Structure formats: C-alpha cells, structure tokens
CSV table of C-alpha atoms in Angstrom, one decimal:
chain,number,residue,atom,x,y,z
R,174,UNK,CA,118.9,113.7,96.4
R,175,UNK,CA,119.6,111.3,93.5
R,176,UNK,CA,122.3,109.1,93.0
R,177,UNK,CA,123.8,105.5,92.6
R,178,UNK,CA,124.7,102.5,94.3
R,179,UNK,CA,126.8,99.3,92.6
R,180,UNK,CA,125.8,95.7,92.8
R,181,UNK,CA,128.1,93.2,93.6
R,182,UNK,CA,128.1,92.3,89.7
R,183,UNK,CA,129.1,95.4,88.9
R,184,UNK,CA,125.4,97.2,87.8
R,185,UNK,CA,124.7,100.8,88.4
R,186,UNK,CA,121.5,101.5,90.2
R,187,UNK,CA,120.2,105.0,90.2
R,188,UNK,CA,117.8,106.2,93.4
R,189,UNK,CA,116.5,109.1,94.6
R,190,UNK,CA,116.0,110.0,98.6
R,191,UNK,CA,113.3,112.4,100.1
R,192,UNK,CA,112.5,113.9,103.1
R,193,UNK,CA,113.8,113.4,106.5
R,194,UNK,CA,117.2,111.3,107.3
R,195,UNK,CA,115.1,111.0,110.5
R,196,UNK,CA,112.0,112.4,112.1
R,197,UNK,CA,109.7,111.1,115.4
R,198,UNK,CA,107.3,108.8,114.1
R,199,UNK,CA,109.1,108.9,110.8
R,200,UNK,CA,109.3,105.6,109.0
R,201,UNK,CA,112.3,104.8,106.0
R,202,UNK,CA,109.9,104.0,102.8
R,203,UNK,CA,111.7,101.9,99.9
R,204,UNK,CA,109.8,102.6,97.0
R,205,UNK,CA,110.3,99.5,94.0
R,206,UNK,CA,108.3,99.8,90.9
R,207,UNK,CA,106.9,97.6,88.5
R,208,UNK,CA,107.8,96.2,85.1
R,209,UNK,CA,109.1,98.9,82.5
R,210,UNK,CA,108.4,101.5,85.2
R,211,UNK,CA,111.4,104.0,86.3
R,212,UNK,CA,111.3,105.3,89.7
R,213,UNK,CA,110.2,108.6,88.5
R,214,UNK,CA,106.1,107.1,88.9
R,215,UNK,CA,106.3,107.0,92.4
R,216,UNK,CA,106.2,110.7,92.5
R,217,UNK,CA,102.9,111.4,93.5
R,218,UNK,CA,103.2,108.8,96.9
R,219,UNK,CA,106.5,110.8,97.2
R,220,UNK,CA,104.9,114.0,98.1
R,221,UNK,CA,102.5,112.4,100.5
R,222,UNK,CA,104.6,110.3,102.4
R,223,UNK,CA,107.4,113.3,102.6
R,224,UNK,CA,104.1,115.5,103.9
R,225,UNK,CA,103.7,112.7,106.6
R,226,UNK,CA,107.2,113.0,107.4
R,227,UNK,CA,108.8,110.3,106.4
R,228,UNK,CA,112.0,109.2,104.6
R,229,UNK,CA,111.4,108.0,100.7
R,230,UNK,CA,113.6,106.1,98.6
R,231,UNK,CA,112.4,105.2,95.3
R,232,UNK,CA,114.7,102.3,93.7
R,233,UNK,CA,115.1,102.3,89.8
R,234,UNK,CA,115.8,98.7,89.1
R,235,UNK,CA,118.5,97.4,87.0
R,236,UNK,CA,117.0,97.5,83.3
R,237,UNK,CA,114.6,100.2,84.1
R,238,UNK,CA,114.8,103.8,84.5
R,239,UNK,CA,118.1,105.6,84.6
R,240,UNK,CA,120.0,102.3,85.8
R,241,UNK,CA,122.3,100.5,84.0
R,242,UNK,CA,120.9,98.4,81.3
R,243,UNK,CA,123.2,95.1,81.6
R,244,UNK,CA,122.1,91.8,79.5
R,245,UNK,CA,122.6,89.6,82.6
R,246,UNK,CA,120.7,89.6,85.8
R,247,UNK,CA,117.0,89.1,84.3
R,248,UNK,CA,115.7,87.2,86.5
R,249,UNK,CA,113.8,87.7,90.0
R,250,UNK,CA,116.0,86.0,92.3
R,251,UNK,CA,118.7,88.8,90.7
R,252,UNK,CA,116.7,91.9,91.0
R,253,UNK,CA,115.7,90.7,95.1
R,254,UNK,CA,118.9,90.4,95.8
R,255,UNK,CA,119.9,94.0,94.2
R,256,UNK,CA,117.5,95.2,96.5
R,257,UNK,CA,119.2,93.7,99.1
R,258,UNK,CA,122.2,95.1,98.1
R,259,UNK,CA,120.5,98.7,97.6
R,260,UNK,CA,119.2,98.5,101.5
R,261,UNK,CA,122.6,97.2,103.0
R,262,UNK,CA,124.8,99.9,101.0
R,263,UNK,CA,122.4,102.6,102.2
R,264,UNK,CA,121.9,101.3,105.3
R,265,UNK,CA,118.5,100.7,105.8
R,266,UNK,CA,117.6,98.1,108.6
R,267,UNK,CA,113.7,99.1,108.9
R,268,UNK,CA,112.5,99.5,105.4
R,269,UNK,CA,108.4,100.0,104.3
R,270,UNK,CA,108.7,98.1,101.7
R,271,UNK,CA,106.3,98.8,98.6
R,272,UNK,CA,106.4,97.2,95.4
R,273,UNK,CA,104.3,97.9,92.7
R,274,UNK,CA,103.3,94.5,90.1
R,275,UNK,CA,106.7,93.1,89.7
R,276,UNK,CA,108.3,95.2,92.2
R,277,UNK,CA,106.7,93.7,94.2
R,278,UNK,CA,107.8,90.3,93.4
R,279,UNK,CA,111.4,92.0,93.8
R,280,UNK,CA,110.2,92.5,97.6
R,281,UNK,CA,109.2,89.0,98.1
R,282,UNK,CA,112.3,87.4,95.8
R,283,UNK,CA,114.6,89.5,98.6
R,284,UNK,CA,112.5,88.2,101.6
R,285,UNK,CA,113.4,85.0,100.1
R,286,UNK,CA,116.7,85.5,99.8
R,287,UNK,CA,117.3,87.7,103.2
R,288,UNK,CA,114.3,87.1,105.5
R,289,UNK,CA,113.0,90.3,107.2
R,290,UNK,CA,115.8,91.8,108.9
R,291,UNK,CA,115.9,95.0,107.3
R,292,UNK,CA,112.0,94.8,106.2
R,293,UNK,CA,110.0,96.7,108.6
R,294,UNK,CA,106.8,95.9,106.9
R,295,UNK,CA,105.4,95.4,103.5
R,296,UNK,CA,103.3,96.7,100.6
R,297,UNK,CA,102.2,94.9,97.7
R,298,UNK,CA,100.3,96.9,94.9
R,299,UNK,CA,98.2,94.9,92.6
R,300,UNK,CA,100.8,92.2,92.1
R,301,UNK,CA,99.3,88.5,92.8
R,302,UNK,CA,101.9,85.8,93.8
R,303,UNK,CA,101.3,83.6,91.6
R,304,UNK,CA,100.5,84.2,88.1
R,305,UNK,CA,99.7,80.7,87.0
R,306,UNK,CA,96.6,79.6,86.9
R,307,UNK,CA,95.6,75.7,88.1
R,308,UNK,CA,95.8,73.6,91.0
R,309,UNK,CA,93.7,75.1,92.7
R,310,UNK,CA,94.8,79.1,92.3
R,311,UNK,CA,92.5,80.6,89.8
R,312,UNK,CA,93.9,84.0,91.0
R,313,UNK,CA,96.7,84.5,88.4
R,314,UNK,CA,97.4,86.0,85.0
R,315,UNK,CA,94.0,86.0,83.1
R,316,UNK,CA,94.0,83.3,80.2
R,317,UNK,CA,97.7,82.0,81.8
R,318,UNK,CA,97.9,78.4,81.9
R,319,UNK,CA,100.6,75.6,82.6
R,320,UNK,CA,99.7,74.6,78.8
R,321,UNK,CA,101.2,77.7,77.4
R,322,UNK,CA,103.7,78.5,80.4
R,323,UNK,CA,106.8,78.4,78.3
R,324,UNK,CA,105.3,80.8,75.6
R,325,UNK,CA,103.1,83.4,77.2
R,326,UNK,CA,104.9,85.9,78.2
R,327,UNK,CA,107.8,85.4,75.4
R,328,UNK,CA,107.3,88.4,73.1
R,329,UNK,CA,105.5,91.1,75.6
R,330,UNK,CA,102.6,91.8,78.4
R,331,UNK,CA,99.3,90.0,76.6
R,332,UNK,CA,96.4,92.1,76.6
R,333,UNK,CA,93.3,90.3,78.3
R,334,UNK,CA,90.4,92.2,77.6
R,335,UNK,CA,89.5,92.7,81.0
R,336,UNK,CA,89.3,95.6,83.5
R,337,UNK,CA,90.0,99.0,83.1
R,338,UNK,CA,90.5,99.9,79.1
R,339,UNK,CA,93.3,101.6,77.8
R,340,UNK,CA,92.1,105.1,78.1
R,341,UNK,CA,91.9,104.7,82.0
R,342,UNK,CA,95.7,104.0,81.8
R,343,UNK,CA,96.6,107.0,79.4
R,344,UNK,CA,94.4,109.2,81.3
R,345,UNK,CA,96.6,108.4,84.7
R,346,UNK,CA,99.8,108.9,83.2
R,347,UNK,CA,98.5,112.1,82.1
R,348,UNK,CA,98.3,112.8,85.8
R,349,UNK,CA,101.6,111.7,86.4
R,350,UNK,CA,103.0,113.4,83.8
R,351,UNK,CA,101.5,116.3,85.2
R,352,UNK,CA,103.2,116.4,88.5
R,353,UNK,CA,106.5,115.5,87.0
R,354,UNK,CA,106.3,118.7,84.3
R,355,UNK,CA,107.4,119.0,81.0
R,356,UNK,CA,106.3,118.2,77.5
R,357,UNK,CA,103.3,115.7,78.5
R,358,UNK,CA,104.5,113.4,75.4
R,359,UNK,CA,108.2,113.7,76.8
R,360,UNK,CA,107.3,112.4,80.5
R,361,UNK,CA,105.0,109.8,79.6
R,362,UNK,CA,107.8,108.1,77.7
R,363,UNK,CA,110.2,108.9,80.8
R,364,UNK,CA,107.6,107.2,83.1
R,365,UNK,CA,106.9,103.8,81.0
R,366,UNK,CA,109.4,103.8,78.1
R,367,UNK,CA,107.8,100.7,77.0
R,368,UNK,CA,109.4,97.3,76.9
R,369,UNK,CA,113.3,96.8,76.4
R,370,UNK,CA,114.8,93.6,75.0
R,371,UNK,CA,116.9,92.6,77.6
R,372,UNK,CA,114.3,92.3,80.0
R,373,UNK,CA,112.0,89.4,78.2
R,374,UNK,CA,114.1,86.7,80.1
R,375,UNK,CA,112.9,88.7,83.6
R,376,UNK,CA,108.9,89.0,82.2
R,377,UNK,CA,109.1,85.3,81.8
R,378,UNK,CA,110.8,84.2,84.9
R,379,UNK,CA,108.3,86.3,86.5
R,380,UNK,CA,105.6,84.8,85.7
R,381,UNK,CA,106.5,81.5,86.6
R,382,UNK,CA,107.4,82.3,90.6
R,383,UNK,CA,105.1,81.3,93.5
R,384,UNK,CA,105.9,83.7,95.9
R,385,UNK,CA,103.0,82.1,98.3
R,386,UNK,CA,105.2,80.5,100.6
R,387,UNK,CA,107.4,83.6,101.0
R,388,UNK,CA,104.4,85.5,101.8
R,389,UNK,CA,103.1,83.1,104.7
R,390,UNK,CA,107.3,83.0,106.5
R,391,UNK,CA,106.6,87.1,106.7
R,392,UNK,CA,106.1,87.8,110.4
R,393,UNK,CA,106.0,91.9,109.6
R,394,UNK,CA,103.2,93.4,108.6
R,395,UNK,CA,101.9,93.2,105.0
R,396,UNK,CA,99.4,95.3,103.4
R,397,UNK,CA,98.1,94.0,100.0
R,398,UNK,CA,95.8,96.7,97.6
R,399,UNK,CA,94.2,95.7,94.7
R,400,UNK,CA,92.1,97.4,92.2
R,401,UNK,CA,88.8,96.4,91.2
R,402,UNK,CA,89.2,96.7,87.6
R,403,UNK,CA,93.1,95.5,87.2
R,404,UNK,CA,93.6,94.6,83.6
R,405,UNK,CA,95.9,91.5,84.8
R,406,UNK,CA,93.8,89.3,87.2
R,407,UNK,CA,90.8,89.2,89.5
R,408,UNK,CA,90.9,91.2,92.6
R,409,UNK,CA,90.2,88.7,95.0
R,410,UNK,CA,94.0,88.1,95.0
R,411,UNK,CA,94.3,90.9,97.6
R,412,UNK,CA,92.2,88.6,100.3
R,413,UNK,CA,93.7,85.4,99.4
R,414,UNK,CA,97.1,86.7,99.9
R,415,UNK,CA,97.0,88.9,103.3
R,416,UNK,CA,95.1,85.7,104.1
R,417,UNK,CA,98.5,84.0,104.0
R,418,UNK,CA,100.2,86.4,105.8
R,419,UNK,CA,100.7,86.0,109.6
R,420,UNK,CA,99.8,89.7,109.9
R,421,UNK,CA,98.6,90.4,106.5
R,422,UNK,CA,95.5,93.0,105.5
R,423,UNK,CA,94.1,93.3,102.0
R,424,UNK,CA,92.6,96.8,100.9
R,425,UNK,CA,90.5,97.2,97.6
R,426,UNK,CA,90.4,100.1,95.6
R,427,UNK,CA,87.3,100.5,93.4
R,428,UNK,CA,87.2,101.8,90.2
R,429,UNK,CA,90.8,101.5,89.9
R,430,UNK,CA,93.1,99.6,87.5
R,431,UNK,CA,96.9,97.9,88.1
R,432,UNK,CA,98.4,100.7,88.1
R,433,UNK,CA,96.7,101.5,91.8
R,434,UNK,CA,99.6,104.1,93.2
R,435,UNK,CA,98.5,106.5,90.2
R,436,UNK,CA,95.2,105.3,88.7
R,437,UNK,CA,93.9,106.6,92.2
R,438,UNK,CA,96.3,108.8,94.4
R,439,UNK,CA,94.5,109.9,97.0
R,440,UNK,CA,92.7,106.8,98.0
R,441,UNK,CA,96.0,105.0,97.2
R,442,UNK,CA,98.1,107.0,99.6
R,443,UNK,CA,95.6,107.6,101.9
R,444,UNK,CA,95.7,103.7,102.5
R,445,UNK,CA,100.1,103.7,102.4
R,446,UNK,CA,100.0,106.9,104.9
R,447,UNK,CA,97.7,105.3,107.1
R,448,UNK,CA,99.1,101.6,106.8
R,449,UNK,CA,103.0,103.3,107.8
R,450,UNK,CA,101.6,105.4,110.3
R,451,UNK,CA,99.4,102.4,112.2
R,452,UNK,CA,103.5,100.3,111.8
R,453,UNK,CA,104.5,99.2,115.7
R,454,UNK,CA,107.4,101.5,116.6
C-alpha cells in the first residue's frame, strides 16, 4: 500500500506499508533512508522482513523520493521531527527503527526530540554520529575537519579516496535495480536521483550534529552495522557507538561499502531479521 501523510508544516510525505497490520511475533519496521535515497532502495530488506512476518514501512523523506520537495525544512532537527509526525499519524507506538547514513541521523534527531516512546529499538546502517573529526573522535568524515567545517560539505558529498571504488556502488544498484524492474538506466535514477538543490542546507547541517549523547540516553536496543570498506569513514565507528549505548551491539560487514542494506543483502538482512526477531516482546 502506498500513500501520504502531512506534516504539521504543511509537507507531503509519501510511504509505502508491507506485510502484516499484525502477526505473533511480528514486529512494525520503519524503514528511513539515507541522503538522496527514495524509499524505493529498501526493497530488497522489504521482502525479507515481510518473509519473516513482519510489518514494513519505508519513509520517503521530505526532499527525497516521491515527497514533496519544499525549500524549508532542511535541517535534521526538521526531518526527526517529520518522522515523528509520520509514526504518530500512523500510529506506530513500537517502531524498529532503521536508518540508513543520514536516516539514520533522522532516527536519532527524533529520539532527540521525542525520546523512545514509540521506538521499540534501533538500527543504524553505516552512519557514524559524529562526522567531525578532533577532540578526541577520529571516527568521522574522512579529511573533515573543524578548519574547513563551514565549507565542506557546501557544494556536494566529497569523494575520499577510500574504501570501496565506484564500481562496487554501480554494481549494487544494479542489483537493486534488478528487483525493482524496469529499464536498468530508468531505476537507477529512481533509486538515487542524485543531489537536489534544496537539500545542501540539510547535507551541511548534517554534518555538523553530534548525535553521541542521544545515542548513550537510548535505553532500547540499538544495533549498529558497518561496512568494512565504507567510502565515508573508518569502521570502527560501529564499536565506538553501540559502546555508547546502554544496550547497544555493533555488527561488521566485510567486504561491504556505505551502502550496507544493498551492497550486501543477505548478510545485511540476515543481521536486521535476526536483530528484530532476538527484540524483547
């Protein structure tokens, strides 16, 4: 089923909801994705969590995918409390929540906001919490420093060099593309349409947060995968942030770049599956 909700400032976001309204054992997955990606690149943990049972809701954030594209609102705090919004309006008290890169900041930016009360537990893909590097975190953005804070992120995503190349990345939308149909060309565009104006003010403000305080007040559970070979920062993030967590778990997924949830599937969902199904009821 796919439709929209409407944010108390008026934005339209689209969603899509799969599986069962309600099943035993069955948990109510909130799918967010990360920067420049629709909702559509969560298909491929759709079908496995749906196979396990459970309700899936994958969030298309204002500014991305099939939502409205509104020149206000770019900015973290914003698109947490959207999510908010999304979870009250469809009722939702016991969300999984998974975020992937900057959704899940969105995650943590609504945890701010809201505290846990409709978070049954959380998933962070690949998304460290803070992306500055000094004072001690040397876990963030490679190359991002507090000397170039106001500048780095103005124009676009750098490129760093490091991890996976760029032909890992095409050759996993290629996968996705696959399971979504279609002119190959076509859906890759769909999936990551690339980088829309608007939404330079919300790259930047992103890359300033320090979510690690937000993290450590989480009492639910909180899994946090990382892949070896992320283009965006070293892996050890994973550790150091379950570490904050009161009941927080890091998982590692080798050969694997950022974009974990489709740059390895099976062991990416194998992980998710397991993680929801091992949730206290």
């Amino acid at each position: 089923m796919t439709t929209t909700i409407r944010t108390s400032d008026g934005v339209r976001l689209h969603h899509t909801d799969s599986g069962p309204a309600s099943a035993p054992g069955g948990a109510t997955v909130v799918l967010v994705a990360g920067y420049m990606a629709s909702a559509a690149t969560w298909a491929l943990q759709v079908d496995a969590l749906v196979a396990a049972g459970h309700r899936v809701v994958c969030l298309d954030r204002r500014n991305h995918g099939l939502s409205d594209f509104p020149d206000h609102g770019q900015r973290m705090g914003r698109h947490g409390q959207d999510l908010h919004e999304a979870l009250e309006q469809l009722e939702i008290s016991d969300a999984v929540l998974v975020g992937g890169s900057q959704g899940a900041s969105t995650i943590w930016a609504a945890l701010d906001l809201h505290g846990t009360a409709r978070a049954r537990a959380v998933v962070s893909i690949d998304q460290t919490p803070r992306m500055l590097n000094g004072d001690g975190w040397d876990l963030g953005f490679y190359g991002y420093e507090r000397a170039d804070a106001a500048t780095y992120f103005a124009e676009s995503i750098p490129q760093t060099g490091r991890g996976a190349g760029p032909e890992r990345t095409l050759a996993t939308l290629q996968v996705l593309a696959a399971r979504v149909g279609g002119d190959p060309a076509e859906a890759i565009a769909t999936l990551m349409p690339g980088l829309h104006p608007t939404t330079l003010p919300l790259l930047q403000d992103h890359a300033l947060q320090d979510w690690r305080d937000v993290v450590a007040r989480t009492a639910v559970p909180v899994l946090v995968v990382a892949g070896r070979d992320s283009q965006y920062w070293p892996a050890e993030h994973a550790a150091a942030t379950a570490a904050l967590a009161p009941q927080g778990r890091a998982v590692v997924l080798e050969d694997c770049g950022h974009a974990a949830n489709f740059d390895q599937p099976e062991r990416f969902n194998e992980a998710l599956v397991e993680f929801v199904a091992g949730l206290p009821t």
